[in-house]
Amino acid sequence: MRILSELFTIAHKGTHMLDSLFCESFFLRPASVRAIFNIMSKEKKKRFYTHGCISQKNPLPFPIIFACLFSFLPFLGCPLDLKFMAHLRDLTNDFFLLDYGFVISSNPHDHVELKYDGVLLDAAAIAAGVPSPSFSSPTEWQREILSQLNLHGDGAFLKVNLGGEEKVDGRLLAAFRAVLSDDREAAQKSDLSTLMSLSAEAPLGASAEGKALRTLIALCVISLQHFPTKIMEDESILKGDISESTRLAVEFRLQKKLMIVDLMRELTRRVKVLPKEAFLNR
């Protein structure tokens, strides 16, 4: 195939020529030879979706395999504001970085993974002003609900997420609502799918909802504190003269932080619209 022979020829001459080819063709930052060959090795079903050429509402699918079949020169006529968005299922930046060598800004599917740990969640609840949380020592009825959520007992799956399209892992949200609720009967009778939905408005009452949302915000703060740098520090690093691998690593880290900050804003907005009783008996 023509483009394959071109790429291998360029690869032998130097990576800067390959970088130039891809930058001019796709208006992207320089990419390494390894990253390009990784892209070409993926299945034919995987594709990029191009926005703006034909319709703003209906993106044009551009299979990755096409990159191996044609010269990139025809793409030089595309408008400079053309956006190429990877649309390879609902994938996080972890996948894109490891498999393709790039990071997507404001990736709606990106999230951070946490372990459902009672001690950590008690600390978050206390930081949020919740008195005597019981995540580390749940009562019998709370354990029953947590077991239904597969967050307690033998074989429990303790990995939960912050971020993504759901904003908050449904199992984590349901656990917060149930454990922080003072209404045992209501919690036991509630449908789990309702408790797991962020769009469900205070299914266990305003007080429990306020505690749950504030604890989630505190958990976000704790998550941010585990990063070795702050957002402004990352932004400053990206402005400096750094290697491409360092730039990718810092961008990856920065996008995780920005995602958490956006989630905190969303949760804070939800707290502000709760009725006054949500802030009583904190």
mmCIF file of C-alpha atoms in Angstrom:
data_model
loop_
_atom_site.group_PDB
_atom_site.id
_atom_site.type_symbol
_atom_site.label_atom_id
_atom_site.label_comp_id
_atom_site.label_asym_id
_atom_site.label_seq_id
_atom_site.Cartn_x
_atom_site.Cartn_y
_atom_site.Cartn_z
ATOM 1 C CA MET A 1 0.000 0.000 0.000
ATOM 2 C CA ARG A 2 1.310 3.396 -0.945
ATOM 3 C CA ILE A 3 1.028 5.101 2.410
ATOM 4 C CA LEU A 4 2.680 2.197 4.231
ATOM 5 C CA SER A 5 5.726 2.349 1.985
ATOM 6 C CA GLU A 6 5.838 6.134 2.468
ATOM 7 C CA LEU A 7 5.694 5.781 6.247
ATOM 8 C CA PHE A 8 8.452 3.187 6.395
ATOM 9 C CA THR A 9 10.629 5.305 4.094
ATOM 10 C CA ILE A 10 10.081 8.340 6.303
ATOM 11 C CA ALA A 11 10.665 6.294 9.454
ATOM 12 C CA HIS A 12 14.143 5.378 8.202
ATOM 13 C CA LYS A 13 14.925 9.033 7.432
ATOM 14 C CA GLY A 14 13.793 10.427 10.764
ATOM 15 C CA THR A 15 10.731 10.786 12.956
ATOM 16 C CA HIS A 16 10.529 14.549 12.404
ATOM 17 C CA MET A 17 9.433 13.970 8.788
ATOM 18 C CA LEU A 18 6.644 11.647 9.928
ATOM 19 C CA ASP A 19 5.620 14.191 12.532
ATOM 20 C CA SER A 20 5.432 16.857 9.829
ATOM 21 C CA LEU A 21 3.323 14.641 7.554
ATOM 22 C CA PHE A 22 0.739 13.978 10.229
ATOM 23 C CA CYS A 23 0.647 17.547 11.497
ATOM 24 C CA GLU A 24 0.023 18.932 8.019
ATOM 25 C CA SER A 25 -2.569 16.280 7.231
ATOM 26 C CA PHE A 26 -4.587 16.113 10.430
ATOM 27 C CA PHE A 27 -3.695 19.391 12.174
ATOM 28 C CA LEU A 28 -2.469 17.372 15.135
ATOM 29 C CA ARG A 29 0.519 17.738 17.415
ATOM 30 C CA PRO A 30 3.612 15.747 16.435
ATOM 31 C CA ALA A 31 3.105 12.024 16.910
ATOM 32 C CA SER A 32 5.748 9.362 17.228
ATOM 33 C CA VAL A 33 6.322 6.592 14.726
ATOM 34 C CA ARG A 34 5.350 4.061 17.353
ATOM 35 C CA ALA A 35 2.035 5.789 18.016
ATOM 36 C CA ILE A 36 1.223 5.950 14.292
ATOM 37 C CA PHE A 37 1.998 2.271 13.748
ATOM 38 C CA ASN A 38 -0.097 1.401 16.812
ATOM 39 C CA ILE A 39 -3.038 3.215 15.247
ATOM 40 C CA MET A 40 -2.613 1.407 11.941
ATOM 41 C CA SER A 41 -2.527 -1.986 13.665
ATOM 42 C CA LYS A 42 -5.994 -1.624 15.223
ATOM 43 C CA GLU A 43 -9.068 -3.430 13.951
ATOM 44 C CA LYS A 44 -10.854 -2.189 10.877
ATOM 45 C CA LYS A 45 -14.017 -1.485 12.877
ATOM 46 C CA LYS A 46 -12.341 1.253 14.879
ATOM 47 C CA ARG A 47 -12.711 4.696 13.441
ATOM 48 C CA PHE A 48 -12.377 8.425 13.899
ATOM 49 C CA TYR A 49 -15.449 10.612 13.557
ATOM 50 C CA THR A 50 -14.846 13.835 11.630
ATOM 51 C CA HIS A 51 -16.967 16.852 12.483
ATOM 52 C CA GLY A 52 -17.626 19.878 10.304
ATOM 53 C CA CYS A 53 -16.861 18.737 6.747
ATOM 54 C CA ILE A 54 -20.379 17.673 5.784
ATOM 55 C CA SER A 55 -22.675 18.144 8.753
ATOM 56 C CA GLN A 56 -22.261 19.473 12.268
ATOM 57 C CA LYS A 57 -24.950 17.129 13.596
ATOM 58 C CA ASN A 58 -23.989 13.958 11.750
ATOM 59 C CA PRO A 59 -20.241 13.248 11.943
ATOM 60 C CA LEU A 60 -18.629 11.389 9.068
ATOM 61 C CA PRO A 61 -17.071 8.052 10.100
ATOM 62 C CA PHE A 62 -13.455 7.719 9.008
ATOM 63 C CA PRO A 63 -12.165 4.166 9.613
ATOM 64 C CA ILE A 64 -8.598 4.074 10.855
ATOM 65 C CA ILE A 65 -7.731 1.509 8.191
ATOM 66 C CA PHE A 66 -8.272 4.266 5.579
ATOM 67 C CA ALA A 67 -5.121 5.917 6.896
ATOM 68 C CA CYS A 68 -3.214 2.934 5.536
ATOM 69 C CA LEU A 69 -4.814 3.026 2.087
ATOM 70 C CA PHE A 70 -4.597 6.596 0.890
ATOM 71 C CA SER A 71 -2.216 9.511 0.796
ATOM 72 C CA PHE A 72 -2.896 12.174 3.406
ATOM 73 C CA LEU A 73 -2.455 15.008 0.934
ATOM 74 C CA PRO A 74 -6.190 15.369 0.071
ATOM 75 C CA PHE A 75 -6.845 16.340 3.682
ATOM 76 C CA LEU A 76 -4.773 19.492 3.307
ATOM 77 C CA GLY A 77 -7.893 21.251 2.003
ATOM 78 C CA CYS A 78 -9.918 20.659 5.158
ATOM 79 C CA PRO A 79 -10.734 23.778 7.227
ATOM 80 C CA LEU A 80 -8.366 24.504 10.073
ATOM 81 C CA ASP A 81 -11.163 24.237 12.638
ATOM 82 C CA LEU A 82 -11.956 20.641 11.639
ATOM 83 C CA LYS A 83 -12.182 18.486 14.746
ATOM 84 C CA PHE A 84 -11.161 14.841 14.756
ATOM 85 C CA MET A 85 -12.722 13.045 17.699
ATOM 86 C CA ALA A 86 -11.816 9.470 18.474
ATOM 87 C CA HIS A 87 -15.019 7.483 18.723
ATOM 88 C CA LEU A 88 -13.802 4.015 19.642
ATOM 89 C CA ARG A 89 -16.548 2.986 22.066
ATOM 90 C CA ASP A 90 -16.771 4.698 25.462
ATOM 91 C CA LEU A 91 -13.069 4.846 26.257
ATOM 92 C CA THR A 92 -11.050 6.728 28.829
ATOM 93 C CA ASN A 93 -7.850 8.659 28.279
ATOM 94 C CA ASP A 94 -6.002 5.747 29.892
ATOM 95 C CA PHE A 95 -6.829 3.663 26.821
ATOM 96 C CA PHE A 96 -6.042 6.395 24.309
ATOM 97 C CA LEU A 97 -2.682 7.157 25.920
ATOM 98 C CA LEU A 98 -1.552 3.545 26.176
ATOM 99 C CA ASP A 99 -2.887 2.311 22.837
ATOM 100 C CA TYR A 100 -2.710 5.381 20.596
ATOM 101 C CA GLY A 101 -0.245 7.769 22.193
ATOM 102 C CA PHE A 102 -2.533 10.790 22.622
ATOM 103 C CA VAL A 103 -4.973 12.289 25.128
ATOM 104 C CA ILE A 104 -8.404 13.768 24.413
ATOM 105 C CA SER A 105 -9.268 17.057 26.119
ATOM 106 C CA SER A 106 -12.602 17.051 27.973
ATOM 107 C CA ASN A 107 -13.180 13.386 27.177
ATOM 108 C CA PRO A 108 -16.779 12.741 28.378
ATOM 109 C CA HIS A 109 -15.916 9.099 29.095
ATOM 110 C CA ASP A 110 -12.832 9.793 31.177
ATOM 111 C CA HIS A 111 -12.899 8.955 34.874
ATOM 112 C CA VAL A 112 -10.713 8.136 37.851
ATOM 113 C CA GLU A 113 -10.884 4.787 39.581
ATOM 114 C CA LEU A 114 -11.082 4.427 43.349
ATOM 115 C CA LYS A 115 -11.411 1.536 45.752
ATOM 116 C CA TYR A 116 -14.514 1.431 47.918
ATOM 117 C CA ASP A 117 -12.717 1.707 51.239
ATOM 118 C CA GLY A 118 -14.715 2.299 54.422
ATOM 119 C CA VAL A 119 -11.953 4.195 56.211
ATOM 120 C CA LEU A 120 -11.428 6.519 53.242
ATOM 121 C CA LEU A 121 -15.157 7.170 52.894
ATOM 122 C CA ASP A 122 -15.539 7.820 56.626
ATOM 123 C CA ALA A 123 -12.770 10.415 56.335
ATOM 124 C CA ALA A 124 -14.541 12.038 53.379
ATOM 125 C CA ALA A 125 -17.855 12.117 55.248
ATOM 126 C CA ILE A 126 -16.267 13.650 58.340
ATOM 127 C CA ALA A 127 -14.551 16.265 56.166
ATOM 128 C CA ALA A 128 -17.988 17.045 54.716
ATOM 129 C CA GLY A 129 -19.405 17.652 58.189
ATOM 130 C CA VAL A 130 -21.333 14.384 58.481
ATOM 131 C CA PRO A 131 -21.387 13.173 62.112
ATOM 132 C CA SER A 132 -20.500 9.548 62.877
ATOM 133 C CA PRO A 133 -20.461 7.973 59.400
ATOM 134 C CA SER A 134 -20.513 4.164 59.337
ATOM 135 C CA PHE A 135 -18.863 3.191 56.050
ATOM 136 C CA SER A 136 -16.114 1.252 57.844
ATOM 137 C CA SER A 137 -18.573 -0.435 60.220
ATOM 138 C CA PRO A 138 -21.982 -0.615 58.495
ATOM 139 C CA THR A 139 -25.003 -1.930 60.354
ATOM 140 C CA GLU A 140 -26.704 -5.162 59.357
ATOM 141 C CA TRP A 141 -29.308 -3.466 57.156
ATOM 142 C CA GLN A 142 -26.637 -1.291 55.556
ATOM 143 C CA ARG A 143 -24.543 -4.391 54.822
ATOM 144 C CA GLU A 144 -27.546 -5.954 53.102
ATOM 145 C CA ILE A 145 -27.842 -2.996 50.737
ATOM 146 C CA LEU A 146 -24.090 -2.861 50.160
ATOM 147 C CA SER A 147 -24.121 -6.581 49.363
ATOM 148 C CA GLN A 148 -26.831 -6.001 46.765
ATOM 149 C CA LEU A 149 -24.544 -3.362 45.255
ATOM 150 C CA ASN A 150 -21.682 -5.889 45.314
ATOM 151 C CA LEU A 151 -19.703 -3.592 47.605
ATOM 152 C CA HIS A 152 -19.684 -5.928 50.613
ATOM 153 C CA GLY A 153 -19.130 -9.607 51.256
ATOM 154 C CA ASP A 154 -17.245 -12.378 49.521
ATOM 155 C CA GLY A 155 -16.458 -11.624 45.907
ATOM 156 C CA ALA A 156 -17.376 -7.949 46.237
ATOM 157 C CA PHE A 157 -16.236 -5.751 43.355
ATOM 158 C CA LEU A 158 -14.805 -2.694 45.087
ATOM 159 C CA LYS A 159 -13.635 -0.636 42.108
ATOM 160 C CA VAL A 160 -15.751 2.499 41.668
ATOM 161 C CA ASN A 161 -15.419 5.551 39.437
ATOM 162 C CA LEU A 162 -15.694 9.302 39.647
ATOM 163 C CA GLY A 163 -16.478 10.917 36.299
ATOM 164 C CA GLY A 164 -17.582 9.458 33.015
ATOM 165 C CA GLU A 165 -20.966 9.939 31.429
ATOM 166 C CA GLU A 166 -22.763 9.049 34.671
ATOM 167 C CA LYS A 167 -20.644 11.623 36.561
ATOM 168 C CA VAL A 168 -20.650 9.346 39.623
ATOM 169 C CA ASP A 169 -20.477 5.563 39.756
ATOM 170 C CA GLY A 170 -24.053 4.439 40.378
ATOM 171 C CA ARG A 171 -23.070 1.887 43.010
ATOM 172 C CA LEU A 172 -21.027 4.469 44.897
ATOM 173 C CA LEU A 173 -23.874 6.990 44.838
ATOM 174 C CA ALA A 174 -26.398 4.399 46.035
ATOM 175 C CA ALA A 175 -24.062 3.382 48.864
ATOM 176 C CA PHE A 176 -23.635 6.998 49.959
ATOM 177 C CA ARG A 177 -27.375 7.636 49.916
ATOM 178 C CA ALA A 178 -28.173 4.480 51.875
ATOM 179 C CA VAL A 179 -25.397 4.559 54.467
ATOM 180 C CA LEU A 180 -25.850 8.273 55.178
ATOM 181 C CA SER A 181 -29.632 8.027 55.431
ATOM 182 C CA ASP A 182 -31.353 8.150 58.813
ATOM 183 C CA ASP A 183 -34.452 6.480 57.380
ATOM 184 C CA ARG A 184 -33.773 2.749 57.478
ATOM 185 C CA GLU A 185 -37.198 1.754 56.207
ATOM 186 C CA ALA A 186 -37.072 4.099 53.219
ATOM 187 C CA ALA A 187 -33.569 2.935 52.322
ATOM 188 C CA GLN A 188 -34.538 -0.743 52.449
ATOM 189 C CA LYS A 189 -37.668 -0.201 50.359
ATOM 190 C CA SER A 190 -36.004 1.987 47.741
ATOM 191 C CA ASP A 191 -35.313 0.592 44.302
ATOM 192 C CA LEU A 192 -31.567 0.217 43.753
ATOM 193 C CA SER A 193 -31.741 1.613 40.227
ATOM 194 C CA THR A 194 -33.262 4.791 41.661
ATOM 195 C CA LEU A 195 -30.600 5.084 44.348
ATOM 196 C CA MET A 196 -27.927 4.623 41.680
ATOM 197 C CA SER A 197 -29.215 7.438 39.469
ATOM 198 C CA LEU A 198 -27.828 10.941 39.922
ATOM 199 C CA SER A 199 -30.864 12.293 38.075
ATOM 200 C CA ALA A 200 -33.164 10.907 40.780
ATOM 201 C CA GLU A 201 -33.973 13.862 43.028
ATOM 202 C CA ALA A 202 -33.275 13.045 46.682
ATOM 203 C CA PRO A 203 -34.851 9.549 46.753
ATOM 204 C CA LEU A 204 -34.172 9.233 50.497
ATOM 205 C CA GLY A 205 -34.942 12.819 51.399
ATOM 206 C CA ALA A 206 -33.133 16.124 51.241
ATOM 207 C CA SER A 207 -31.048 15.493 54.352
ATOM 208 C CA ALA A 208 -29.568 12.219 53.082
ATOM 209 C CA GLU A 209 -29.042 13.736 49.644
ATOM 210 C CA GLY A 210 -27.167 16.693 51.095
ATOM 211 C CA LYS A 211 -24.881 14.391 53.083
ATOM 212 C CA ALA A 212 -24.252 12.166 50.082
ATOM 213 C CA LEU A 213 -23.425 15.024 47.712
ATOM 214 C CA ARG A 214 -21.196 16.811 50.221
ATOM 215 C CA THR A 215 -19.337 13.573 50.925
ATOM 216 C CA LEU A 216 -18.827 13.046 47.200
ATOM 217 C CA ILE A 217 -17.376 16.549 46.926
ATOM 218 C CA ALA A 218 -15.032 15.811 49.832
ATOM 219 C CA LEU A 219 -13.997 12.571 48.129
ATOM 220 C CA CYS A 220 -13.161 14.585 45.012
ATOM 221 C CA VAL A 221 -10.998 16.912 47.099
ATOM 222 C CA ILE A 222 -9.171 13.953 48.630
ATOM 223 C CA SER A 223 -8.632 12.502 45.151
ATOM 224 C CA LEU A 224 -7.129 15.776 43.935
ATOM 225 C CA GLN A 225 -4.775 15.861 46.911
ATOM 226 C CA HIS A 226 -3.290 12.523 45.869
ATOM 227 C CA PHE A 227 -1.842 14.054 42.694
ATOM 228 C CA PRO A 228 1.770 15.219 43.115
ATOM 229 C CA THR A 229 1.096 18.593 41.459
ATOM 230 C CA LYS A 230 -1.638 21.201 41.249
ATOM 231 C CA ILE A 231 -3.502 22.232 38.103
ATOM 232 C CA MET A 232 -1.596 25.505 37.745
ATOM 233 C CA GLU A 233 1.707 23.666 38.079
ATOM 234 C CA ASP A 234 0.762 21.303 35.257
ATOM 235 C CA GLU A 235 -0.305 24.203 33.061
ATOM 236 C CA SER A 236 3.028 25.889 33.751
ATOM 237 C CA ILE A 237 4.950 22.708 32.889
ATOM 238 C CA LEU A 238 3.115 22.413 29.567
ATOM 239 C CA LYS A 239 4.252 25.917 28.622
ATOM 240 C CA GLY A 240 7.891 24.947 29.037
ATOM 241 C CA ASP A 241 10.328 23.152 26.770
ATOM 242 C CA ILE A 242 9.600 19.498 27.538
ATOM 243 C CA SER A 243 9.764 16.216 25.669
ATOM 244 C CA GLU A 244 6.704 14.832 23.900
ATOM 245 C CA SER A 245 6.445 11.919 26.331
ATOM 246 C CA THR A 246 6.511 14.301 29.293
ATOM 247 C CA ARG A 247 3.919 16.507 27.635
ATOM 248 C CA LEU A 248 1.583 13.551 27.145
ATOM 249 C CA ALA A 249 2.016 12.426 30.754
ATOM 250 C CA VAL A 250 1.306 15.902 32.128
ATOM 251 C CA GLU A 251 -1.694 16.395 29.825
ATOM 252 C CA PHE A 252 -3.058 13.027 30.926
ATOM 253 C CA ARG A 253 -2.707 14.013 34.579
ATOM 254 C CA LEU A 254 -4.149 17.472 33.973
ATOM 255 C CA GLN A 255 -7.233 16.115 32.199
ATOM 256 C CA LYS A 256 -7.961 13.856 35.168
ATOM 257 C CA LYS A 257 -7.793 16.828 37.521
ATOM 258 C CA LEU A 258 -9.974 19.026 35.326
ATOM 259 C CA MET A 259 -12.539 16.242 35.114
ATOM 260 C CA ILE A 260 -12.670 16.025 38.914
ATOM 261 C CA VAL A 261 -13.013 19.811 39.223
ATOM 262 C CA ASP A 262 -15.891 19.797 36.717
ATOM 263 C CA LEU A 263 -17.575 17.051 38.741
ATOM 264 C CA MET A 264 -17.177 19.093 41.923
ATOM 265 C CA ARG A 265 -18.851 22.058 40.231
ATOM 266 C CA GLU A 266 -21.760 19.855 39.140
ATOM 267 C CA LEU A 267 -22.186 18.359 42.610
ATOM 268 C CA THR A 268 -21.956 21.799 44.237
ATOM 269 C CA ARG A 269 -24.656 23.061 41.897
ATOM 270 C CA ARG A 270 -26.896 20.197 42.985
ATOM 271 C CA VAL A 271 -26.239 20.902 46.661
ATOM 272 C CA LYS A 272 -27.194 24.561 46.243
ATOM 273 C CA VAL A 273 -30.655 23.729 44.876
ATOM 274 C CA LEU A 274 -31.533 21.387 47.761
ATOM 275 C CA PRO A 275 -34.151 22.632 50.259
ATOM 276 C CA LYS A 276 -33.006 24.105 53.566
ATOM 277 C CA GLU A 277 -33.695 20.922 55.543
ATOM 278 C CA ALA A 278 -30.774 19.325 53.735
ATOM 279 C CA PHE A 279 -28.441 21.471 55.832
ATOM 280 C CA LEU A 280 -30.052 20.814 59.207
ATOM 281 C CA ASN A 281 -28.542 18.378 61.718
ATOM 282 C CA ARG A 282 -25.267 18.195 59.882
#
